[in-house]
Amino acid sequence: MLHVRSIWNGAISFGLVSIPIKLVNATESHSISFRQIHTEDGGRIRYRKFCELEDREVTQGEIGKGYEDADGTIIPITEEDLSSLPLPTAKTIEIVAFVPADRIDPLQMDAAYYLQASGAPAAKPYTLLREALKRSNKVAIAKFALRGRERLGMLRVVGEAIAMHGLLWPDEVRAPEGLAPDTDVTVRDQELDLADALMDTLGEVDLEDLHDEYREAVEEVIAAKAAGEAPPQAPEPATGGKVLDLMAALESSVRAARESRGEDAGHAEVKSLPQRETARAAPKQTGGKKSTSTAKKTAAKKTTAAKKSTAKSGQGSAKKTASKSTAKKTTAKKSSSRKRSA
């Protein structure tokens, strides 16, 4: 059971059902924090709060809230003013709808909280809401007020508890217009295949195995300096400019990913995507047909040439035979003429 200080006490309004709950933070930060110091002597830099009218330092208990009007006038606002706002969500998480989880844009996600049942009377309605959310496969959309403003929330089941994610209002999420490349880019199938191969090689990961390496490195630096030792040095940054050969970069990435997993790097073999394999096979088949067609055309040409040559030879022989026959006829005619003359 979590023993965390609650940051808000109120109730969940589920129709006419009211569920007393406590709101606790569902996350915690493990980042290393630093103090500001004077670099010359290491002295702490502190901020002191002064009242500009009395020109004196004031304590935290003397500090309240005030709204600055357009003309510079400060209008005091007390905690009592805020706690008595005419809003049903001032002390209530008011469920307004139930929707499929995929209706929520992750860009709207904000801080996460756990809703803890407050006391024995809350056990039954709390369990009812939790089981209803489980069976419906939906999330609850709610409105609540926290830290001086009304917010949206999304309630969902985590384990045996109900968690609430703060949501940004839709008009607080910027549109991504103008951020995508404004030039025409053609991505080849081979590049997509390599990207797919890299994604397959990297595979999935258990998020529990991931850790904050930056924090660990900072802790090493702090430990070394505290012991009077030289802090570890960072490796030399890789030299290079723009990636000119995308295919080479993808192939190198696939090999590196395989090596990091202890697999045989070898050649970055890429399996074509099924829907693209047929498209790419067509040119190969077409190429084969072209070769066969060319061979047939060459053979046909040779046959035609041979036929033409034979035909020419035949024509030449016929002409020679015709010439001889003509010559014989001419000789015969001359001989007949001589005989008549005699």
CSV table of C-alpha atoms in Angstrom, one decimal:
chain,number,residue,atom,x,y,z
A,1,MET,CA,0.0,0.0,0.0
A,2,LEU,CA,1.3,3.4,-0.9
A,3,HIS,CA,2.1,5.7,2.0
A,4,VAL,CA,2.3,9.0,0.1
A,5,ARG,CA,1.1,12.3,1.3
A,6,SER,CA,-2.0,13.3,-0.5
A,7,ILE,CA,-2.0,16.5,-2.5
A,8,TRP,CA,-5.8,16.9,-2.7
A,9,ASN,CA,-8.8,15.6,-0.9
A,10,GLY,CA,-12.3,15.4,-2.4
A,11,ALA,CA,-14.6,13.0,-4.1
A,12,ILE,CA,-15.4,11.4,-7.5
A,13,SER,CA,-18.8,12.3,-8.7
A,14,PHE,CA,-20.1,9.3,-10.7
A,15,GLY,CA,-23.7,10.2,-11.5
A,16,LEU,CA,-25.5,10.3,-8.1
A,17,VAL,CA,-22.7,8.2,-6.6
A,18,SER,CA,-20.0,10.1,-4.6
A,19,ILE,CA,-16.7,8.3,-3.8
A,20,PRO,CA,-14.5,10.0,-1.2
A,21,ILE,CA,-10.8,9.9,-2.4
A,22,LYS,CA,-7.4,11.2,-1.9
A,23,LEU,CA,-5.2,12.3,-4.8
A,24,VAL,CA,-1.5,11.3,-4.6
A,25,ASN,CA,1.3,11.7,-7.2
A,26,ALA,CA,1.8,8.6,-9.3
A,27,THR,CA,5.3,9.5,-10.4
A,28,GLU,CA,8.5,10.7,-8.8
A,29,SER,CA,11.6,12.4,-10.1
A,30,HIS,CA,15.0,10.8,-9.6
A,31,SER,CA,17.0,13.5,-11.4
A,32,ILE,CA,20.0,15.1,-9.7
A,33,SER,CA,19.4,18.7,-8.6
A,34,PHE,CA,22.1,21.3,-8.2
A,35,ARG,CA,22.5,24.4,-6.1
A,36,GLN,CA,23.6,27.7,-7.4
A,37,ILE,CA,27.0,28.8,-6.0
A,38,HIS,CA,29.4,31.6,-6.3
A,39,THR,CA,32.1,30.3,-8.6
A,40,GLU,CA,34.9,32.2,-6.8
A,41,ASP,CA,34.4,30.8,-3.3
A,42,GLY,CA,31.7,28.1,-3.6
A,43,GLY,CA,29.3,30.1,-1.4
A,44,ARG,CA,25.5,29.4,-1.9
A,45,ILE,CA,23.5,31.8,-3.9
A,46,ARG,CA,20.1,32.4,-2.2
A,47,TYR,CA,17.1,34.4,-3.2
A,48,ARG,CA,15.6,36.7,-0.6
A,49,LYS,CA,12.1,38.0,-0.9
A,50,PHE,CA,11.6,41.7,-0.2
A,51,CYS,CA,8.5,43.8,0.0
A,52,GLU,CA,9.1,46.7,-2.3
A,53,LEU,CA,6.9,49.0,-0.2
A,54,GLU,CA,8.5,48.3,3.2
A,55,ASP,CA,11.9,47.5,1.7
A,56,ARG,CA,12.4,44.5,4.0
A,57,GLU,CA,12.7,40.8,3.7
A,58,VAL,CA,9.5,38.9,4.4
A,59,THR,CA,8.9,35.3,5.5
A,60,GLN,CA,6.9,32.7,3.6
A,61,GLY,CA,4.0,33.0,6.0
A,62,GLU,CA,3.6,36.7,4.9
A,63,ILE,CA,3.4,35.9,1.2
A,64,GLY,CA,0.0,35.5,-0.5
A,65,LYS,CA,-1.4,35.7,-4.1
A,66,GLY,CA,-2.4,38.8,-6.1
A,67,TYR,CA,-3.6,39.4,-9.6
A,68,GLU,CA,-2.0,42.3,-11.5
A,69,ASP,CA,-4.6,44.3,-13.4
A,70,ALA,CA,-3.9,46.0,-16.8
A,71,ASP,CA,-3.2,49.3,-15.1
A,72,GLY,CA,-0.7,47.7,-12.6
A,73,THR,CA,-3.1,47.5,-9.7
A,74,ILE,CA,-2.7,44.4,-7.6
A,75,ILE,CA,-5.9,42.7,-6.5
A,76,PRO,CA,-5.3,40.4,-3.5
A,77,ILE,CA,-6.8,36.8,-3.9
A,78,THR,CA,-6.9,34.6,-0.8
A,79,GLU,CA,-7.1,30.9,-0.4
A,80,GLU,CA,-10.6,31.3,0.9
A,81,ASP,CA,-11.6,33.1,-2.3
A,82,LEU,CA,-10.3,30.2,-4.4
A,83,SER,CA,-11.8,27.4,-2.2
A,84,SER,CA,-15.2,29.0,-2.3
A,85,LEU,CA,-15.4,29.3,-6.1
A,86,PRO,CA,-18.9,28.5,-7.5
A,87,LEU,CA,-17.6,25.4,-9.3
A,88,PRO,CA,-18.8,21.8,-8.8
A,89,THR,CA,-15.2,20.7,-9.5
A,90,ALA,CA,-13.6,22.7,-6.7
A,91,LYS,CA,-13.7,19.7,-4.4
A,92,THR,CA,-15.0,17.0,-6.8
A,93,ILE,CA,-13.7,15.1,-9.7
A,94,GLU,CA,-16.7,15.2,-11.9
A,95,ILE,CA,-17.0,12.4,-14.5
A,96,VAL,CA,-18.6,13.8,-17.6
A,97,ALA,CA,-18.2,10.9,-20.2
A,98,PHE,CA,-16.8,7.5,-20.9
A,99,VAL,CA,-14.9,7.0,-24.2
A,100,PRO,CA,-12.6,4.5,-25.8
A,101,ALA,CA,-9.0,4.9,-24.7
A,102,ASP,CA,-7.8,5.5,-28.3
A,103,ARG,CA,-9.9,8.7,-28.5
A,104,ILE,CA,-7.3,10.4,-26.2
A,105,ASP,CA,-4.4,12.0,-28.1
A,106,PRO,CA,-1.1,11.2,-26.2
A,107,LEU,CA,-0.1,14.8,-26.8
A,108,GLN,CA,-2.8,15.8,-24.2
A,109,MET,CA,-1.3,13.7,-21.4
A,110,ASP,CA,0.0,15.6,-18.5
A,111,ALA,CA,0.8,14.6,-14.9
A,112,ALA,CA,-0.3,11.3,-13.5
A,113,TYR,CA,-2.1,10.6,-10.1
A,114,TYR,CA,-3.5,7.7,-8.2
A,115,LEU,CA,-7.0,8.0,-6.7
A,116,GLN,CA,-7.0,6.4,-3.3
A,117,ALA,CA,-10.2,5.4,-1.6
A,118,SER,CA,-10.7,7.5,1.5
A,119,GLY,CA,-12.1,5.4,4.4
A,120,ALA,CA,-14.3,2.3,4.5
A,121,PRO,CA,-17.4,3.9,3.0
A,122,ALA,CA,-15.5,4.6,-0.2
A,123,ALA,CA,-14.6,0.9,-0.7
A,124,LYS,CA,-17.8,-0.3,-2.4
A,125,PRO,CA,-18.4,2.6,-4.9
A,126,TYR,CA,-14.6,2.8,-5.6
A,127,THR,CA,-14.6,-0.9,-6.5
A,128,LEU,CA,-17.8,-0.5,-8.5
A,129,LEU,CA,-16.3,2.2,-10.7
A,130,ARG,CA,-13.1,0.3,-11.1
A,131,GLU,CA,-14.9,-2.9,-12.3
A,132,ALA,CA,-17.2,-0.9,-14.6
A,133,LEU,CA,-14.1,0.7,-16.3
A,134,LYS,CA,-12.6,-2.8,-16.7
A,135,ARG,CA,-15.6,-4.3,-18.2
A,136,SER,CA,-16.4,-1.5,-20.6
A,137,ASN,CA,-12.8,-1.2,-21.9
A,138,LYS,CA,-13.3,2.5,-21.7
A,139,VAL,CA,-11.7,5.5,-19.8
A,140,ALA,CA,-13.6,8.1,-17.9
A,141,ILE,CA,-13.3,11.8,-18.8
A,142,ALA,CA,-13.6,14.1,-15.8
A,143,LYS,CA,-13.2,17.7,-14.8
A,144,PHE,CA,-11.4,18.8,-11.6
A,145,ALA,CA,-9.8,21.9,-10.1
A,146,LEU,CA,-6.3,21.8,-8.8
A,147,ARG,CA,-3.7,24.5,-8.1
A,148,GLY,CA,-5.9,27.4,-9.0
A,149,ARG,CA,-7.4,26.2,-12.3
A,150,GLU,CA,-9.9,23.7,-13.7
A,151,ARG,CA,-8.4,20.8,-15.6
A,152,LEU,CA,-9.4,17.8,-17.6
A,153,GLY,CA,-8.6,14.3,-16.4
A,154,MET,CA,-8.7,10.7,-17.8
A,155,LEU,CA,-9.5,7.9,-15.3
A,156,ARG,CA,-8.3,4.4,-16.1
A,157,VAL,CA,-7.6,1.2,-14.2
A,158,VAL,CA,-4.0,0.4,-13.2
A,159,GLY,CA,-3.7,-2.9,-11.4
A,160,GLU,CA,-6.4,-2.8,-8.7
A,161,ALA,CA,-6.3,1.0,-8.4
A,162,ILE,CA,-7.8,3.9,-10.4
A,163,ALA,CA,-5.3,6.3,-11.9
A,164,MET,CA,-6.0,9.7,-13.3
A,165,HIS,CA,-4.0,11.5,-16.0
A,166,GLY,CA,-4.3,15.2,-16.2
A,167,LEU,CA,-5.1,16.3,-19.7
A,168,LEU,CA,-4.4,19.5,-21.5
A,169,TRP,CA,-7.4,21.3,-22.9
A,170,PRO,CA,-7.6,20.7,-26.7
A,171,ASP,CA,-6.8,24.3,-27.5
A,172,GLU,CA,-3.5,24.0,-25.4
A,173,VAL,CA,-2.1,21.5,-27.9
A,174,ARG,CA,-0.4,23.1,-30.8
A,175,ALA,CA,-0.9,21.9,-34.4
A,176,PRO,CA,2.2,20.5,-36.1
A,177,GLU,CA,1.7,22.7,-39.2
A,178,GLY,CA,4.9,23.8,-40.9
A,179,LEU,CA,7.1,21.2,-39.1
A,180,ALA,CA,7.2,18.5,-41.8
A,181,PRO,CA,9.8,18.8,-44.6
A,182,ASP,CA,8.4,21.2,-47.3
A,183,THR,CA,10.5,19.6,-50.1
A,184,ASP,CA,9.4,16.6,-52.2
A,185,VAL,CA,11.3,13.5,-51.1
A,186,THR,CA,11.2,10.1,-52.7
A,187,VAL,CA,11.8,7.1,-50.4
A,188,ARG,CA,12.8,4.0,-52.4
A,189,ASP,CA,11.6,0.5,-51.6
A,190,GLN,CA,15.2,-0.6,-50.8
A,191,GLU,CA,15.5,2.1,-48.2
A,192,LEU,CA,12.2,1.2,-46.6
A,193,ASP,CA,13.3,-2.5,-46.5
A,194,LEU,CA,16.5,-1.6,-44.7
A,195,ALA,CA,14.5,0.6,-42.3
A,196,ASP,CA,12.2,-2.4,-41.6
A,197,ALA,CA,15.2,-4.7,-41.2
A,198,LEU,CA,16.7,-2.2,-38.6
A,199,MET,CA,13.3,-2.1,-36.8
A,200,ASP,CA,13.2,-5.9,-36.7
A,201,THR,CA,16.8,-6.2,-35.5
A,202,LEU,CA,16.2,-3.7,-32.7
A,203,GLY,CA,13.0,-5.5,-31.8
A,204,GLU,CA,11.1,-4.9,-28.6
A,205,VAL,CA,12.5,-4.0,-25.2
A,206,ASP,CA,11.4,-4.4,-21.6
A,207,LEU,CA,11.0,-0.9,-20.3
A,208,GLU,CA,12.2,-2.1,-16.9
A,209,ASP,CA,15.6,-2.7,-18.4
A,210,LEU,CA,16.0,0.9,-19.4
A,211,HIS,CA,17.7,3.3,-17.0
A,212,ASP,CA,19.0,6.9,-16.8
A,213,GLU,CA,22.6,6.7,-18.0
A,214,TYR,CA,22.9,10.5,-17.8
A,215,ARG,CA,22.2,10.5,-14.0
A,216,GLU,CA,24.6,7.6,-13.5
A,217,ALA,CA,27.3,9.5,-15.3
A,218,VAL,CA,26.7,12.6,-13.2
A,219,GLU,CA,26.9,10.5,-10.0
A,220,GLU,CA,30.3,9.2,-11.2
A,221,VAL,CA,31.5,12.7,-11.7
A,222,ILE,CA,30.3,13.8,-8.2
A,223,ALA,CA,31.8,10.7,-6.6
A,224,ALA,CA,35.2,11.3,-8.3
A,225,LYS,CA,35.3,15.0,-7.3
A,226,ALA,CA,34.3,14.2,-3.8
A,227,ALA,CA,37.2,11.7,-3.5
A,228,GLY,CA,39.6,14.3,-5.0
A,229,GLU,CA,40.0,12.3,-8.2
A,230,ALA,CA,39.8,13.4,-11.8
A,231,PRO,CA,36.3,12.9,-13.2
A,232,PRO,CA,35.9,10.4,-16.1
A,233,GLN,CA,36.5,11.8,-19.5
A,234,ALA,CA,33.9,11.6,-22.3
A,235,PRO,CA,34.9,9.7,-25.4
A,236,GLU,CA,36.0,11.6,-28.5
A,237,PRO,CA,32.9,12.6,-30.5
A,238,ALA,CA,32.5,10.9,-33.8
A,239,THR,CA,33.7,13.2,-36.6
A,240,GLY,CA,31.6,13.6,-39.7
A,241,GLY,CA,29.1,15.8,-41.3
A,242,LYS,CA,25.9,15.1,-43.1
A,243,VAL,CA,24.9,11.6,-44.0
A,244,LEU,CA,25.2,11.5,-47.8
A,245,ASP,CA,24.6,7.8,-48.4
A,246,LEU,CA,21.4,6.9,-46.6
A,247,MET,CA,21.6,3.2,-47.7
A,248,ALA,CA,25.1,2.8,-46.3
A,249,ALA,CA,24.0,4.4,-43.0
A,250,LEU,CA,21.0,2.1,-42.7
A,251,GLU,CA,23.2,-1.0,-43.5
A,252,SER,CA,25.7,0.1,-40.9
A,253,SER,CA,22.9,0.6,-38.4
A,254,VAL,CA,21.6,-2.9,-39.0
A,255,ARG,CA,25.0,-4.4,-38.6
A,256,ALA,CA,25.7,-2.4,-35.4
A,257,ALA,CA,22.3,-3.5,-33.9
A,258,ARG,CA,23.0,-7.1,-34.7
A,259,GLU,CA,26.5,-6.9,-33.1
A,260,SER,CA,25.1,-5.3,-30.0
A,261,ARG,CA,22.7,-8.3,-29.7
A,262,GLY,CA,25.5,-10.8,-30.2
A,263,GLU,CA,24.2,-11.9,-33.6
A,264,ASP,CA,26.3,-12.5,-36.7
A,265,ALA,CA,26.6,-9.1,-38.3
A,266,GLY,CA,27.9,-10.3,-41.7
A,267,HIS,CA,26.2,-8.7,-44.6
A,268,ALA,CA,23.0,-6.8,-43.8
A,269,GLU,CA,20.7,-9.1,-45.6
A,270,VAL,CA,17.4,-7.4,-46.3
A,271,LYS,CA,14.2,-9.3,-46.8
A,272,SER,CA,11.9,-7.5,-49.2
A,273,LEU,CA,8.4,-6.6,-48.0
A,274,PRO,CA,5.8,-9.0,-49.5
A,275,GLN,CA,3.8,-6.3,-51.3
A,276,ARG,CA,7.0,-4.9,-52.9
A,277,GLU,CA,8.6,-8.2,-53.9
A,278,THR,CA,6.2,-8.8,-56.8
A,279,ALA,CA,6.6,-5.2,-58.0
A,280,ARG,CA,10.4,-5.6,-58.0
A,281,ALA,CA,10.3,-9.1,-59.6
A,282,ALA,CA,8.5,-7.8,-62.6
A,283,PRO,CA,11.6,-6.0,-64.0
A,284,LYS,CA,13.7,-9.2,-63.6
A,285,GLN,CA,11.1,-11.2,-65.5
A,286,THR,CA,10.9,-8.5,-68.1
A,287,GLY,CA,14.6,-8.6,-68.4
A,288,GLY,CA,14.6,-12.3,-69.0
A,289,LYS,CA,12.0,-12.0,-71.7
A,290,LYS,CA,14.0,-9.3,-73.4
A,291,SER,CA,17.1,-11.6,-73.5
A,292,THR,CA,15.0,-14.4,-75.0
A,293,SER,CA,13.4,-12.1,-77.4
A,294,THR,CA,16.7,-10.6,-78.5
A,295,ALA,CA,18.1,-14.1,-79.0
A,296,LYS,CA,15.1,-15.0,-81.2
A,297,LYS,CA,15.5,-11.8,-83.2
A,298,THR,CA,19.2,-12.5,-83.7
A,299,ALA,CA,18.5,-16.0,-84.9
A,300,ALA,CA,15.8,-14.7,-87.2
A,301,LYS,CA,18.1,-12.1,-88.6
A,302,LYS,CA,20.8,-14.8,-89.3
A,303,THR,CA,18.2,-17.0,-91.0
A,304,THR,CA,16.9,-14.1,-93.1
A,305,ALA,CA,20.5,-13.1,-94.0
A,306,ALA,CA,21.2,-16.7,-95.0
A,307,LYS,CA,18.0,-16.9,-97.1
A,308,LYS,CA,18.9,-13.6,-98.8
A,309,SER,CA,22.4,-14.8,-99.5
A,310,THR,CA,21.1,-18.1,-101.0
A,311,ALA,CA,18.6,-16.1,-103.0
A,312,LYS,CA,21.3,-13.9,-104.4
A,313,SER,CA,23.5,-16.8,-105.2
A,314,GLY,CA,20.5,-18.4,-107.0
A,315,GLN,CA,19.8,-15.2,-108.9
A,316,GLY,CA,23.5,-15.0,-109.9
A,317,SER,CA,23.6,-18.6,-111.2
A,318,ALA,CA,20.3,-18.0,-113.1
A,319,LYS,CA,21.7,-14.9,-114.7
A,320,LYS,CA,24.9,-16.7,-115.8
A,321,THR,CA,22.9,-19.6,-117.3
A,322,ALA,CA,20.6,-17.1,-119.1
A,323,SER,CA,23.7,-15.3,-120.5
A,324,LYS,CA,25.2,-18.6,-121.8
A,325,SER,CA,21.9,-19.5,-123.4
A,326,THR,CA,21.6,-16.1,-125.1
A,327,ALA,CA,25.1,-16.4,-126.4
A,328,LYS,CA,24.4,-19.9,-127.9
A,329,LYS,CA,21.3,-18.6,-129.6
A,330,THR,CA,23.2,-15.6,-131.1
A,331,THR,CA,25.9,-18.0,-132.4
A,332,ALA,CA,23.3,-20.2,-134.0
A,333,LYS,CA,21.6,-17.3,-135.7
A,334,LYS,CA,24.9,-16.1,-137.2
A,335,SER,CA,25.7,-19.6,-138.5
A,336,SER,CA,22.3,-19.8,-140.2
A,337,SER,CA,22.8,-16.5,-141.9
A,338,ARG,CA,26.2,-17.5,-143.3
A,339,LYS,CA,24.7,-20.7,-144.7
A,340,ARG,CA,21.9,-18.8,-146.5
A,341,SER,CA,24.4,-16.4,-148.0
A,342,ALA,CA,26.4,-19.2,-149.4
